Short mmCIF file of C-alpha atoms in Angstrom, two decimals:
data_model
loop_
_atom_site.label_atom_id
_atom_site.label_comp_id
_atom_site.label_asym_id
_atom_site.label_seq_id
_atom_site.Cartn_x
_atom_site.Cartn_y
_atom_site.Cartn_z
CA MET A 1 13.71 -55.05 7.68
CA ASN A 2 11.11 -55.35 10.39
CA SER A 3 13.55 -55.83 13.23
CA ASN A 4 15.61 -52.87 12.07
CA GLU A 5 12.71 -50.70 10.97
CA ASN A 6 12.31 -48.74 14.17
CA SER A 7 15.95 -48.05 14.80
CA HIS A 8 16.69 -47.18 11.16
CA ASP A 9 13.48 -45.34 10.45
CA PRO A 10 14.57 -41.78 11.09
CA LEU A 11 17.62 -42.18 8.88
CA VAL A 12 15.52 -42.60 5.75
CA GLU A 13 13.53 -39.47 6.58
CA ARG A 14 16.72 -37.59 7.36
CA VAL A 15 18.30 -38.27 3.98
CA LEU A 16 15.05 -37.45 2.21
CA VAL A 17 14.67 -34.13 3.97
CA SER A 18 18.20 -32.84 3.63
CA PHE A 19 21.75 -33.95 3.18
CA ASP A 20 22.91 -35.92 6.21
CA LEU A 21 26.35 -37.48 5.96
CA ALA A 22 25.93 -39.93 8.85
CA ALA A 23 22.53 -41.12 7.58
CA GLU A 24 23.87 -41.40 4.02
CA HIS A 25 26.75 -43.50 5.27
CA HIS A 26 24.45 -45.85 7.14
CA ILE A 27 22.00 -46.24 4.28
CA SER A 28 24.68 -46.96 1.73
CA ASN A 29 25.76 -49.88 3.94
CA CYS A 30 22.28 -51.11 4.84
CA PRO A 31 20.42 -52.78 1.93
CA PRO A 32 16.95 -52.75 3.61
CA CYS A 33 17.26 -49.04 4.37
CA GLN A 34 18.52 -48.42 0.86
CA ALA A 35 15.49 -50.22 -0.61
CA GLU A 36 13.17 -48.29 1.66
CA ARG A 37 14.78 -45.00 0.72
CA GLU A 38 14.41 -45.77 -2.99
CA ARG A 39 10.79 -46.72 -2.51
CA VAL A 40 9.85 -43.52 -0.72
CA GLU A 41 12.01 -41.42 -3.01
CA ASP A 42 10.29 -42.96 -6.04
CA ALA A 43 6.85 -42.26 -4.63
CA LEU A 44 7.78 -38.65 -3.90
CA ARG A 45 9.27 -38.20 -7.35
CA GLN A 46 6.17 -39.66 -8.97
CA PHE A 47 4.01 -37.41 -6.85
CA GLY A 48 5.99 -34.34 -7.93
CA THR A 49 5.89 -35.28 -11.61
CA ALA A 50 2.18 -36.09 -11.49
CA ASN A 51 1.37 -32.77 -9.86
CA ARG A 52 3.46 -30.77 -12.28
CA GLU A 53 1.72 -32.48 -15.17
CA TYR A 54 -1.67 -32.03 -13.53
CA ALA A 55 -1.07 -28.30 -13.20
CA GLN A 56 -0.14 -27.86 -16.85
CA ARG A 57 -2.35 -25.55 -18.85
CA PRO A 58 -2.41 -24.56 -22.52
CA GLU A 59 -0.52 -21.42 -23.47
CA ARG A 60 -3.84 -19.62 -24.02
CA PHE A 61 -4.68 -20.06 -20.37
CA TRP A 62 -1.50 -18.29 -19.26
CA GLU A 63 -2.02 -15.50 -21.75
CA GLU A 64 -5.57 -14.97 -20.57
CA GLN A 65 -4.46 -15.02 -16.97
CA ALA A 66 -1.67 -12.53 -17.66
CA SER A 67 -4.07 -10.20 -19.43
CA GLN A 68 -6.54 -10.41 -16.54
CA ILE A 69 -3.74 -9.54 -14.14
CA ARG A 70 -2.77 -6.63 -16.40
CA ARG A 71 -6.36 -5.37 -16.38
CA ALA A 72 -6.62 -5.73 -12.61
CA CYS A 73 -3.37 -3.81 -12.14
CA ARG A 74 -4.53 -1.01 -14.44
CA GLN A 75 -7.84 -0.84 -12.63
CA SER A 76 -6.10 -0.70 -9.28
CA GLU A 77 -3.79 2.06 -10.52
CA LYS A 78 -6.76 4.01 -11.82
CA GLN A 79 -8.55 3.63 -8.52
CA SER A 80 -5.54 4.73 -6.53
CA ARG A 81 -5.23 7.80 -8.81
CA ILE A 82 -8.87 8.63 -8.24
CA THR A 83 -8.40 8.12 -4.52
CA ALA A 84 -5.31 10.32 -4.57
CA THR A 85 -7.34 13.08 -6.23
CA LEU A 86 -10.52 12.61 -4.27
CA VAL A 87 -9.13 12.27 -0.78
CA PRO A 88 -7.63 15.80 -0.59
CA SER A 89 -10.82 17.23 -2.11
CA VAL A 90 -12.97 15.39 0.40
CA VAL A 91 -10.71 16.54 3.23
CA VAL A 92 -10.99 20.16 2.06
CA LEU A 93 -14.76 19.82 1.78
CA LEU A 94 -14.99 18.28 5.21
CA LEU A 95 -12.86 21.03 6.69
CA ALA A 96 -15.04 23.64 5.01
CA ALA A 97 -18.15 21.89 6.31
CA PHE A 98 -16.72 21.83 9.82
CA GLY A 99 -15.81 25.49 9.44
CA ILE A 100 -19.40 26.32 8.56
CA LEU A 101 -20.72 24.13 11.33
CA GLY A 102 -18.35 25.88 13.70
CA HIS A 103 -20.34 29.07 13.20
CA LEU A 104 -23.67 27.41 13.74
CA PRO A 105 -23.60 27.24 17.54
CA ALA A 106 -23.80 31.09 17.59
CA THR A 107 -26.80 31.25 15.26
CA ARG A 108 -28.60 28.16 16.44
CA PRO A 109 -29.49 29.35 19.98
CA ALA A 110 -30.90 32.53 18.46
CA ALA A 111 -32.99 30.48 16.09
CA ILE A 112 -34.17 28.37 18.97
CA SER A 113 -34.71 31.31 21.35
CA GLN A 114 -36.84 33.17 18.86
CA PRO A 115 -39.84 30.87 19.14
CA ALA A 116 -39.29 30.84 22.89
CA ALA A 117 -39.55 34.63 22.98
CA GLN A 118 -42.65 34.39 20.86
CA VAL A 119 -44.13 31.92 23.33
CA ASP A 120 -43.32 34.31 26.20
CA GLN A 121 -45.04 37.17 24.46
CA ASP A 122 -48.11 35.09 23.85
CA HIS A 123 -48.07 33.90 27.41
CA GLU A 124 -47.81 37.45 28.71
CA LEU A 125 -50.68 38.50 26.48
CA LEU A 126 -52.81 35.66 27.77
CA ILE A 127 -52.01 36.59 31.36
CA GLU A 128 -52.95 40.16 30.58
CA VAL A 129 -56.18 39.06 28.95
CA GLU A 130 -56.91 36.94 31.97
CA ARG A 131 -56.17 39.83 34.26
CA VAL A 132 -58.45 42.13 32.26
CA MET A 133 -61.19 39.55 32.23
CA GLN A 134 -60.98 39.18 35.96
CA THR A 135 -61.14 42.95 36.57
CA ASP A 136 -64.58 44.43 36.54
CA THR A 137 -63.19 47.89 36.23
CA PRO A 138 -63.85 49.44 32.81
CA VAL A 139 -60.80 50.16 30.69
CA ALA A 140 -61.43 53.86 30.92
CA LEU A 141 -61.08 53.77 34.71
CA GLU A 142 -57.69 52.04 34.72
CA PRO A 143 -54.78 54.03 36.02
CA ALA A 144 -53.80 56.78 33.65
CA THR A 145 -50.22 55.57 33.48
CA LEU A 146 -51.35 52.21 32.15
CA VAL A 147 -53.44 53.91 29.50
CA VAL A 148 -50.44 56.01 28.51
CA ASP A 149 -48.29 52.91 28.34
CA GLN A 150 -50.75 51.17 26.13
CA ARG A 151 -50.96 54.17 23.88
CA ASN A 152 -47.19 54.28 23.61
CA SER A 153 -47.01 50.61 22.74
CA GLY A 154 -49.48 51.25 19.91
CA VAL A 155 -52.21 48.92 21.15
CA PRO A 156 -55.51 50.72 20.76
CA LEU A 157 -57.62 50.84 23.87
CA SER A 158 -60.60 49.62 21.92
CA SER A 159 -58.78 46.41 20.97
CA ARG A 160 -58.66 45.44 24.62
CA SER A 161 -62.38 45.94 24.93
CA ASP A 162 -62.83 44.11 21.60
CA ARG A 163 -60.83 41.23 22.97
CA LYS A 164 -62.98 41.28 26.06
CA GLU A 165 -66.07 41.16 23.90
CA THR A 166 -64.77 38.30 21.80
CA HIS A 167 -63.92 36.40 24.92
CA THR A 168 -67.39 36.99 26.30
CA ASN A 169 -68.93 35.80 23.02
CA GLU A 170 -66.87 32.69 23.04
CA ASN A 171 -68.12 31.98 26.48
CA MET B 1 16.09 -18.44 -12.13
CA GLU B 2 16.27 -14.78 -11.24
CA THR B 3 16.64 -12.40 -14.12
CA ALA B 4 18.61 -9.17 -14.11
CA LEU B 5 15.27 -7.43 -13.86
CA THR B 6 13.99 -9.30 -10.84
CA SER B 7 17.30 -9.40 -8.99
CA ALA B 8 17.81 -5.69 -9.54
CA LEU B 9 14.30 -4.98 -8.33
CA GLY B 10 14.78 -4.43 -4.62
CA ALA B 11 15.36 -0.72 -4.20
CA ALA B 12 13.89 0.33 -7.54
CA ALA B 13 10.80 -1.84 -7.28
CA GLN B 14 8.40 1.09 -7.06
CA ASN B 15 9.67 2.48 -10.38
CA ILE B 16 8.88 -0.64 -12.29
CA THR B 17 6.90 -0.17 -15.50
CA ALA B 18 3.77 -2.09 -16.47
CA GLU B 19 5.75 -3.92 -19.16
CA GLU B 20 8.41 -4.96 -16.68
CA PHE B 21 5.78 -6.18 -14.27
CA GLU B 22 4.15 -8.19 -17.03
CA ALA B 23 7.48 -9.88 -17.67
CA ILE B 24 7.54 -10.86 -13.99
CA VAL B 25 4.00 -12.24 -14.26
CA ARG B 26 4.95 -14.29 -17.33
CA ARG B 27 7.98 -15.70 -15.60
CA HIS B 28 6.35 -16.69 -12.30
CA GLN B 29 2.65 -17.27 -12.98
CA ARG B 30 3.02 -21.00 -13.66
CA ARG B 31 4.75 -21.77 -10.40
CA VAL B 32 2.44 -19.56 -8.33
CA HIS B 33 -0.61 -21.08 -9.98
CA ARG B 34 0.65 -24.65 -9.59
CA PHE B 35 1.49 -24.09 -5.95
CA LEU B 36 -1.96 -22.64 -5.25
CA LEU B 37 -3.64 -25.40 -7.20
CA MET B 38 -1.87 -28.07 -5.15
CA LEU B 39 -2.55 -26.23 -1.95
CA LEU B 40 -6.22 -25.48 -2.55
CA ARG B 41 -7.16 -28.31 -4.89
CA ASP B 42 -9.55 -26.03 -6.65
CA ALA B 43 -8.67 -24.92 -10.17
CA GLU B 44 -10.96 -21.90 -10.17
CA GLU B 45 -9.80 -20.65 -6.78
CA ALA B 46 -6.19 -21.24 -7.77
CA ASP B 47 -6.72 -19.08 -10.84
CA ASN B 48 -8.44 -16.34 -8.83
CA LEU B 49 -5.81 -16.33 -6.13
CA THR B 50 -2.98 -16.31 -8.67
CA GLN B 51 -4.43 -13.12 -10.11
CA GLU B 52 -4.90 -11.71 -6.62
CA CYS B 53 -1.34 -12.65 -5.74
CA PHE B 54 0.11 -10.67 -8.64
CA LEU B 55 -2.22 -7.76 -8.01
CA ARG B 56 -1.05 -7.60 -4.38
CA ALA B 57 2.53 -7.84 -5.54
CA TYR B 58 1.94 -4.96 -7.95
CA GLN B 59 0.33 -2.85 -5.26
CA ASN B 60 3.10 -3.59 -2.77
CA LEU B 61 6.15 -3.53 -4.99
CA GLY B 62 7.46 -0.68 -2.89
CA SER B 63 7.68 -2.95 0.13
CA PHE B 64 9.82 -5.53 -1.68
CA ARG B 65 13.35 -4.88 -0.49
CA GLY B 66 15.09 -7.64 -2.33
CA GLU B 67 16.05 -9.48 0.86
CA SER B 68 14.56 -12.65 -0.56
CA SER B 69 14.14 -13.62 -4.19
CA LEU B 70 11.13 -12.24 -6.01
CA GLU B 71 9.82 -15.75 -6.40
CA SER B 72 10.00 -16.41 -2.66
CA TRP B 73 8.21 -13.14 -2.08
CA LEU B 74 5.46 -14.08 -4.54
CA LEU B 75 5.07 -17.54 -3.01
CA ARG B 76 4.83 -15.94 0.39
CA ILE B 77 1.99 -13.73 -0.81
CA ALA B 78 0.37 -16.82 -2.34
CA THR B 79 0.72 -18.76 0.93
CA ASN B 80 -0.88 -15.92 2.88
CA LEU B 81 -3.71 -15.66 0.39
CA ALA B 82 -4.32 -19.40 0.57
CA ARG B 83 -4.33 -19.25 4.35
CA ASP B 84 -6.82 -16.38 4.39
CA HIS B 85 -8.91 -18.16 1.82
CA ALA B 86 -8.93 -21.32 3.93
CA ARG B 87 -9.93 -19.29 6.99
CA SER B 88 -12.75 -17.58 5.18
CA ARG B 89 -14.07 -20.89 3.92
CA LYS B 90 -13.09 -23.04 6.82
CA VAL B 91 -16.00 -25.43 6.63
CA SER B 92 -15.72 -26.15 2.94
CA PHE B 93 -11.94 -26.25 3.31
CA TRP B 94 -12.16 -29.01 5.88
CA LYS B 95 -14.77 -30.76 3.81
CA ARG B 96 -12.38 -30.66 0.92
CA LEU B 97 -9.57 -31.91 3.07
CA LEU B 98 -11.68 -34.79 4.23
CA GLY B 99 -12.90 -35.44 0.71
CA LEU B 100 -16.53 -34.86 1.65
CA ASP B 101 -17.37 -32.38 -1.06
CA GLY B 102 -17.06 -34.79 -3.94
CA ASP B 103 -13.76 -33.41 -5.19
CA GLN B 104 -12.31 -36.35 -7.03
CA SER B 105 -8.99 -34.69 -7.66
CA SER B 106 -6.20 -37.19 -7.24
CA GLY B 107 -3.28 -34.91 -7.84
CA GLY B 108 -2.71 -36.25 -11.32
CA ALA B 109 -2.47 -39.88 -10.28
CA GLU B 110 -4.19 -40.82 -13.53
CA LEU B 111 -1.47 -39.14 -15.56
CA LEU B 112 1.29 -41.37 -14.39
CA PRO B 113 3.47 -42.85 -15.63
CA SER B 114 3.88 -42.24 -19.30
CA GLY B 115 6.09 -44.05 -21.78
CA GLN B 116 6.49 -47.76 -22.11
CA ALA B 117 5.95 -48.71 -18.47
CA SER B 118 4.40 -52.07 -17.70
CA PRO B 119 0.80 -52.16 -16.45
CA GLU B 120 2.05 -53.28 -13.02
CA ARG B 121 4.40 -50.36 -12.84
CA VAL B 122 1.71 -47.95 -13.93
CA LEU B 123 -0.62 -49.31 -11.27
CA LEU B 124 2.04 -49.09 -8.58
CA ALA B 125 2.94 -45.53 -9.52
CA ARG B 126 -0.71 -44.52 -9.41
CA GLU B 127 -1.11 -46.12 -6.02
CA ASN B 128 1.94 -44.27 -4.78
CA VAL B 129 0.76 -40.90 -6.06
CA ARG B 130 -2.68 -41.45 -4.59
CA ALA B 131 -1.19 -42.44 -1.25
CA VAL B 132 1.05 -39.39 -1.10
CA TRP B 133 -1.86 -37.22 -2.19
CA GLU B 134 -3.97 -38.61 0.65
CA VAL B 135 -1.19 -37.96 3.11
CA THR B 136 -0.85 -34.35 2.03
CA SER B 137 -4.59 -33.93 2.63
CA GLN B 138 -4.06 -34.78 6.25
CA LEU B 139 -1.18 -32.41 6.81
CA SER B 140 -1.65 -28.98 8.27
CA GLN B 141 -1.72 -26.26 5.63
CA GLN B 142 1.73 -25.07 6.57
CA GLN B 143 3.16 -28.58 6.47
CA ARG B 144 1.47 -29.22 3.16
CA ALA B 145 2.85 -26.01 1.71
CA VAL B 146 6.36 -26.92 2.83
CA PHE B 147 5.96 -30.44 1.48
CA LEU B 148 4.68 -29.24 -1.91
CA LEU B 149 7.40 -26.64 -2.25
CA ARG B 150 9.97 -29.33 -1.59
CA PHE B 151 8.66 -32.26 -3.61
CA VAL B 152 6.61 -30.61 -6.34
CA GLU B 153 8.45 -27.34 -6.77
CA GLU B 154 11.78 -28.95 -5.86
CA MET B 155 12.90 -25.89 -3.94
CA GLU B 156 15.88 -25.78 -1.61
CA LEU B 157 15.28 -25.65 2.13
CA HIS B 158 16.43 -22.05 2.46
CA GLU B 159 14.16 -21.01 -0.41
CA ILE B 160 11.20 -22.69 1.27
CA ALA B 161 12.10 -21.03 4.55
CA SER B 162 12.19 -17.68 2.81
CA ALA B 163 8.90 -18.26 1.01
CA MET B 164 7.14 -19.44 4.15
CA GLY B 165 8.75 -16.99 6.54
CA LEU B 166 10.12 -19.87 8.61
CA GLN B 167 13.49 -20.92 9.98
CA VAL B 168 15.27 -23.63 8.01
CA GLY B 169 15.05 -25.81 11.13
CA SER B 170 11.26 -25.52 11.15
CA VAL B 171 11.12 -26.40 7.47
CA LYS B 172 13.17 -29.53 8.19
CA THR B 173 10.86 -30.47 11.05
CA HIS B 174 7.76 -30.06 8.88
CA LEU B 175 9.33 -32.10 6.10
CA PHE B 176 10.55 -34.79 8.46
CA ARG B 177 7.04 -35.31 9.84
CA ALA B 178 5.44 -35.21 6.42
CA VAL B 179 7.88 -37.75 4.98
CA GLN B 180 7.38 -39.93 8.04
CA THR B 181 3.62 -39.92 7.39
CA VAL B 182 4.16 -40.67 3.71
CA ARG B 183 6.40 -43.59 4.59
CA SER B 184 3.90 -44.96 7.00
CA LYS B 185 1.14 -44.68 4.40
CA LEU B 186 3.26 -46.40 1.77
CA ARG B 187 4.03 -49.15 4.23
CA ASP B 188 0.28 -49.71 4.66
CA LEU B 189 -0.04 -50.21 0.91
CA ARG B 190 2.31 -53.17 0.99
#
């Protein structure tokens, strides 16, 4: 066999893999190849049988497995139903949320600008206080128009002098 | 092996009832499980992936067009699951392939042969099974799958091609190489 092994080798594989007329013809006329084919074929058959036996399980195993598959399928169906119900609801909610958020840009700047306006007013008041503090002129001697303005704005003239006093005390 | 139910599936697959699907499970679970067991060499994982395989099939029944047999389609899902599983556990997979994780599984070598065989014959058969088992460990996963479908599941080449998503020519090539390796291993035993 050894001398022929290399040249005949592929023929044995060929007949074992699929039907090959030429290889079959050669092997049927070549006893060493025939013996080799039977040997490999036997080993493969034994391997197949052994594995089929090895994979055998009692009927209870298959029943349990089938029932687990059934449960998993039911669970998956339930989940897909929940998803089918939830997804549109979530989409609607998201759209509504975006709709609400869409209005926010108009209200937000106002909310932000309000404290800014407050800060401006405070700043102006401080500047005014500063200005008054720096002027030595008594409130009564200030231009009449300014006094009128202050009256119109509802700030009592005394408050300005009070503020001046407070400021002096603090100092 | 196809039933009227499974062969008629194709177009109406999405309308299948739970009872009908259970009949499919009953019919194919053994083969799917055995194939995964041989491929993964892990009984627990084979069981898990068999369940996963049928769950995927159930969820994707609508995509089954009946171009291949239902069994080929199921084995294809099983092959993909085994491949993904191997990828996700690459290190332990290779350990298992190399026999470094203490898995003493011998592919049922101890079961063979039964009956009134002589002790010499029993020993020889066991040696053969062990040798083939060792060879399959060294094959690529795709080659091993093809080899197992051919010699354990005894499927036809076109069925294997359909299950593996390969051309028949590629199946032949994989088998040719695998058988060549088996032969070489058996020769070493002599």
